[in-house]
Short mmCIF file of C-alpha atoms in Angstrom, two decimals:
data_model
loop_
_atom_site.label_atom_id
_atom_site.label_comp_id
_atom_site.label_asym_id
_atom_site.label_seq_id
_atom_site.Cartn_x
_atom_site.Cartn_y
_atom_site.Cartn_z
CA MET W 16 67.03 99.30 80.17
CA GLN W 17 70.05 101.50 80.89
CA ILE W 18 73.24 100.63 78.96
CA TYR W 19 76.57 102.38 79.48
CA LEU W 20 78.96 102.53 76.52
CA TYR W 21 82.68 103.19 76.96
CA ASP W 22 85.95 102.95 75.01
CA GLY W 23 87.11 99.56 76.34
CA THR W 24 89.98 100.85 78.48
CA PHE W 25 90.37 100.20 82.19
CA ASP W 26 90.22 103.94 82.92
CA GLY W 27 87.07 104.04 80.82
CA LEU W 28 85.43 101.36 82.94
CA LEU W 29 86.41 103.15 86.17
CA THR W 30 84.93 106.36 84.76
CA CYS W 31 81.68 104.45 84.15
CA VAL W 32 81.69 103.37 87.79
CA PHE W 33 82.27 106.95 88.95
CA GLU W 34 79.41 108.24 86.77
CA SER W 35 77.01 105.55 87.97
CA TYR W 36 77.87 106.27 91.60
CA GLU W 37 77.49 110.01 91.11
CA LYS W 38 74.16 109.59 89.30
CA LYS W 39 73.03 106.96 91.85
CA GLN W 40 72.05 104.50 89.13
CA MET W 41 73.08 100.97 88.26
CA PRO W 42 73.14 100.25 84.52
CA THR W 43 71.53 97.05 83.26
CA HIS W 44 74.48 96.42 80.94
CA VAL W 45 77.88 97.91 80.18
CA ASP W 46 79.32 97.51 76.69
CA ILE W 47 82.31 98.62 74.64
CA LEU W 48 81.47 101.32 72.10
CA ASP W 49 83.33 99.64 69.24
CA GLY W 50 81.22 96.78 67.88
CA PHE W 51 78.17 96.88 70.17
CA GLN W 52 74.75 95.90 68.77
CA GLN W 53 72.15 98.58 69.30
CA ARG W 54 68.82 97.63 70.89
CA LEU W 55 65.57 99.52 70.39
CA ASP W 56 64.38 98.97 73.97
CA ALA W 57 67.54 100.44 75.58
CA ASP W 58 68.51 103.85 76.86
CA TYR W 59 72.19 104.37 75.96
CA CYS W 60 74.58 106.54 77.94
CA MET W 61 77.93 107.37 76.32
CA ILE W 62 80.65 107.63 78.96
CA VAL W 63 83.74 109.62 77.99
CA THR W 64 86.90 108.47 79.75
CA ASP W 65 88.01 110.96 82.38
CA ALA W 66 91.43 110.31 83.94
CA THR W 67 90.60 112.33 87.08
CA LYS W 68 87.39 110.40 87.77
CA ALA W 69 89.10 107.09 87.02
CA LYS W 70 91.94 107.98 89.38
CA ARG W 71 89.51 108.53 92.27
CA VAL W 72 87.90 105.11 91.80
CA ASN W 73 91.36 103.57 91.33
CA ALA W 74 92.54 105.09 94.62
CA GLY W 75 89.49 103.73 96.47
CA LEU W 76 90.09 100.20 95.15
CA LYS W 77 93.80 100.39 95.94
CA LYS W 78 93.08 101.56 99.49
CA ASN W 79 90.91 98.49 100.08
CA GLY W 80 93.40 96.13 98.42
CA LEU W 81 90.95 95.27 95.61
CA LEU W 82 92.58 96.89 92.58
CA THR W 83 94.38 93.75 91.37
CA HIS W 84 91.21 91.66 91.64
CA VAL W 85 89.22 94.21 89.64
CA TYR W 86 91.92 94.61 86.98
CA TYR W 87 92.34 90.86 86.48
CA VAL W 88 88.58 90.41 86.04
CA PHE W 89 88.59 93.30 83.54
CA LEU W 90 91.16 91.29 81.53
CA SER W 91 89.08 88.11 81.62
CA GLY W 92 87.07 88.79 78.47
CA ASP W 93 83.94 87.33 80.07
CA GLU W 94 80.83 88.93 78.49
CA LYS W 95 79.28 89.74 81.88
CA ARG W 96 82.47 90.94 83.57
CA HIS W 97 81.46 94.61 83.42
CA ILE W 98 78.20 94.27 85.27
CA HIS W 99 79.75 91.91 87.84
CA LEU W 100 82.48 94.48 88.46
CA PHE W 101 79.92 97.26 88.83
CA GLY W 102 78.11 95.39 91.58
CA TYR W 103 81.38 94.38 93.23
CA ILE W 104 82.85 97.90 93.25
CA HIS W 105 79.62 99.49 94.49
CA LEU W 106 79.56 96.99 97.37
CA SER W 107 83.20 97.69 98.13
CA PHE W 108 82.43 101.39 98.58
CA ARG W 109 80.12 100.39 101.45
CA MET W 110 82.00 97.40 102.90
CA GLY W 111 85.65 97.97 102.07
CA ALA W 112 87.98 94.95 101.82
CA ALA W 113 85.35 92.77 103.54
CA VAL W 114 83.40 92.65 100.28
CA SER W 115 85.59 89.76 99.04
CA GLN W 116 84.12 87.54 101.78
CA CYS W 117 80.49 88.04 100.69
CA LEU W 118 80.41 85.10 98.29
CA THR W 119 76.63 84.76 98.62
CA GLU W 120 76.41 87.91 96.48
CA THR W 121 76.44 86.89 92.81
CA CYS W 122 78.74 89.72 91.74
CA VAL W 123 81.30 88.87 94.46
CA TYR W 124 81.23 85.17 93.63
CA GLU W 125 81.67 85.84 89.90
CA VAL W 126 84.49 88.34 90.46
CA SER W 127 86.26 85.80 92.68
CA ARG W 128 85.80 83.05 90.09
CA LEU W 129 86.98 85.15 87.14
CA TYR W 130 89.97 86.49 89.08
CA LYS W 131 91.13 82.95 89.85
CA ASN W 132 90.71 81.93 86.19
CA VAL W 133 92.85 84.84 84.95
CA TRP W 134 95.45 84.36 87.71
CA ARG W 135 95.79 80.64 86.91
CA GLU W 136 96.11 81.27 83.18
CA ALA W 137 98.73 84.00 83.64
CA HIS W 138 100.65 81.78 86.09
CA SER W 139 100.59 78.90 83.60
CA PHE W 140 101.96 81.05 80.80
CA LYS W 141 104.78 82.25 83.05
CA GLU W 142 105.85 78.61 83.25
CA PHE W 143 105.00 77.39 79.75
CA ILE W 144 106.16 80.30 77.55
CA ARG W 145 109.06 79.31 75.30
CA PHE W 146 111.14 82.15 73.84
CA SER W 147 113.17 81.64 70.67
CA GLU W 148 116.10 83.87 69.70
CA LEU W 149 115.74 85.47 66.29
CA GLN W 150 118.60 86.34 63.98
CA THR W 151 118.27 89.95 65.14
CA GLY W 152 118.92 88.91 68.76
CA VAL W 153 115.32 89.53 69.83
CA LEU W 154 113.58 86.86 71.93
CA TYR W 155 110.16 86.00 70.49
CA CYS W 156 107.26 83.81 71.60
CA GLN W 157 103.65 83.19 70.63
CA ILE W 158 100.70 82.66 72.96
CA GLU W 159 96.97 82.00 72.48
CA PRO W 160 95.39 82.82 75.86
CA LYS W 161 91.70 82.84 76.68
CA SER W 162 92.10 86.02 78.75
CA ASN W 163 94.02 89.16 77.88
CA VAL W 164 97.03 88.35 80.07
CA LEU W 165 99.65 90.01 77.85
CA GLU W 166 100.33 92.96 80.15
CA ILE W 167 100.67 90.66 83.17
CA LEU W 168 103.20 88.54 81.29
CA VAL W 169 105.31 91.39 79.93
CA ASN W 170 105.60 92.87 83.44
CA HIS W 171 106.68 89.47 84.75
CA PHE W 172 109.37 88.90 82.12
CA MET W 173 110.72 92.45 82.11
CA ASP W 174 111.70 91.87 85.75
CA ARG W 175 113.41 88.58 84.89
CA LEU W 176 114.95 89.54 81.53
CA PRO W 177 115.72 93.24 82.06
CA SER W 178 118.71 93.37 79.69
CA GLU W 179 117.04 91.45 76.83
CA ARG W 180 114.85 92.58 73.96
CA PHE W 181 111.75 90.42 73.64
CA VAL W 182 108.34 90.18 71.99
CA ILE W 183 105.30 88.32 73.34
CA HIS W 184 102.76 87.86 70.55
CA ASP W 185 99.10 87.19 71.42
CA LEU W 186 97.76 85.50 68.28
CA ASN W 187 94.14 85.42 69.48
CA ARG W 188 93.90 89.21 69.88
CA GLU W 189 96.49 90.06 67.21
CA ILE W 190 98.49 92.23 69.60
CA ALA W 191 102.06 92.04 70.87
CA ALA W 192 104.18 93.44 73.69
CA PHE W 193 107.58 94.79 72.59
CA TYR W 194 110.12 95.22 75.43
CA GLU W 195 113.51 96.96 75.36
CA LYS W 196 115.63 98.87 77.92
CA GLY W 197 113.13 98.85 80.77
CA GLN W 198 110.14 99.94 78.70
CA TYR W 199 107.45 98.16 76.74
CA VAL W 200 104.65 98.99 74.36
CA ILE W 201 101.62 96.89 73.43
CA THR W 202 100.45 97.34 69.87
CA GLU W 203 98.52 95.61 67.08
CA LEU W 204 100.39 92.83 65.30
CA LYS W 205 98.39 90.83 62.79
CA GLY W 206 99.37 87.51 61.26
CA THR W 207 102.47 85.41 61.79
CA ALA W 208 105.35 86.61 59.63
CA GLU W 209 108.18 84.30 58.55
CA LEU W 210 110.78 84.52 61.31
CA THR W 211 114.43 83.58 60.97
CA LEU W 212 115.92 81.92 64.03
CA ALA W 213 119.50 82.50 65.14
CA ALA W 214 121.89 79.66 64.24
CA GLU W 215 122.64 78.96 67.91
CA GLU W 216 118.92 78.86 68.66
CA LEU W 217 118.41 75.95 66.27
CA TYR W 218 121.32 74.12 67.90
CA TYR W 219 119.98 74.62 71.45
CA GLN W 220 116.45 73.70 70.41
CA GLY W 221 117.81 70.38 69.17
CA LEU W 222 119.64 69.82 72.47
CA TRP W 223 116.52 70.67 74.48
CA LYS W 224 114.38 68.18 72.53
CA VAL W 225 116.98 65.43 72.93
CA PHE W 226 117.22 66.15 76.67
CA HIS W 227 113.43 66.07 77.07
CA GLN W 228 113.18 62.73 75.26
CA THR W 229 116.17 61.21 77.06
CA ILE W 230 115.03 61.88 80.63
CA ALA W 231 111.59 60.35 79.98
CA ILE W 232 111.10 56.89 81.52
CA GLU W 233 108.76 55.11 79.13
CA GLU W 234 107.26 52.83 81.78
CA ARG W 235 106.30 55.84 83.91
CA ILE W 236 104.73 58.01 81.21
CA ASN W 237 101.26 59.08 82.38
CA LYS W 238 99.52 61.13 79.69
CA LYS W 239 96.47 61.86 81.84
CA LEU W 240 98.59 63.28 84.66
CA GLN W 241 100.74 65.18 82.16
CA GLN W 242 97.70 66.88 80.64
CA GLY W 243 96.40 67.68 84.11
CA ASN W 244 99.61 69.49 85.05
CA MET W 245 100.24 70.94 81.60
CA PRO W 246 96.96 71.42 79.65
CA LYS W 247 97.14 70.37 76.03
CA ARG W 248 96.19 73.82 74.73
CA PHE W 249 99.67 75.03 75.75
CA TRP W 250 101.51 72.30 73.81
CA LYS W 251 101.25 73.97 70.41
CA HIS W 252 103.86 76.57 71.33
CA MET W 253 106.08 74.36 73.50
CA LEU W 254 109.10 73.03 71.61
CA GLU W 255 109.48 69.86 73.67
CA MET W 256 105.87 68.82 72.94
CA GLN W 257 106.13 69.15 69.16
CA GLU W 258 106.63 66.18 66.89
CA GLY W 259 109.85 65.61 64.97
#
């Protein structure tokens, strides 16, 4: 059993792909070095991230229009995403962009499925995120996504709020994206500190809740349809869905 170990970065994964292609071998598993459980029946291969090697694989994926698909699946967090991506990328080297049509191949089907899951979740958060203005003038929001969509979201909102300072806090992974003046950084942020909202923010939150309650027509409320369009797991961080 051949197991590749890498540092958990996207460049690290692409380096693994390069090494496997160069060595003409397909690992049984691919795992992240930090936190893996060692097996006695496995032959481990430590892959050191190499930016040059990663860049070559990146360029090949980009040329075939597959880079976004691969990156989104990498963000999915699915335990088998690595090995699915290995099979998918190896096939793409032979077939080019046409690989995405070979859904009878397990790796292609799984990559397609995981890509759609991540895309849908990121798209939902773009609609359901609710920023609150802090006393410092920074816009802050909390999310609890299944996939690691933080980088997708910060790129989306930096285009739409270029002159603002904002923080998107992923509580599940204890990381946050800090944006200011056209640049952002993603770093560790544990816990949920006590945050002081701006005075105007409290006023507008009250107006928003009153508006949301006022426009509702009681006779037409359809909870099942509402949850279908706006899954309940998003409600926790949506002001208009909170009690009181």
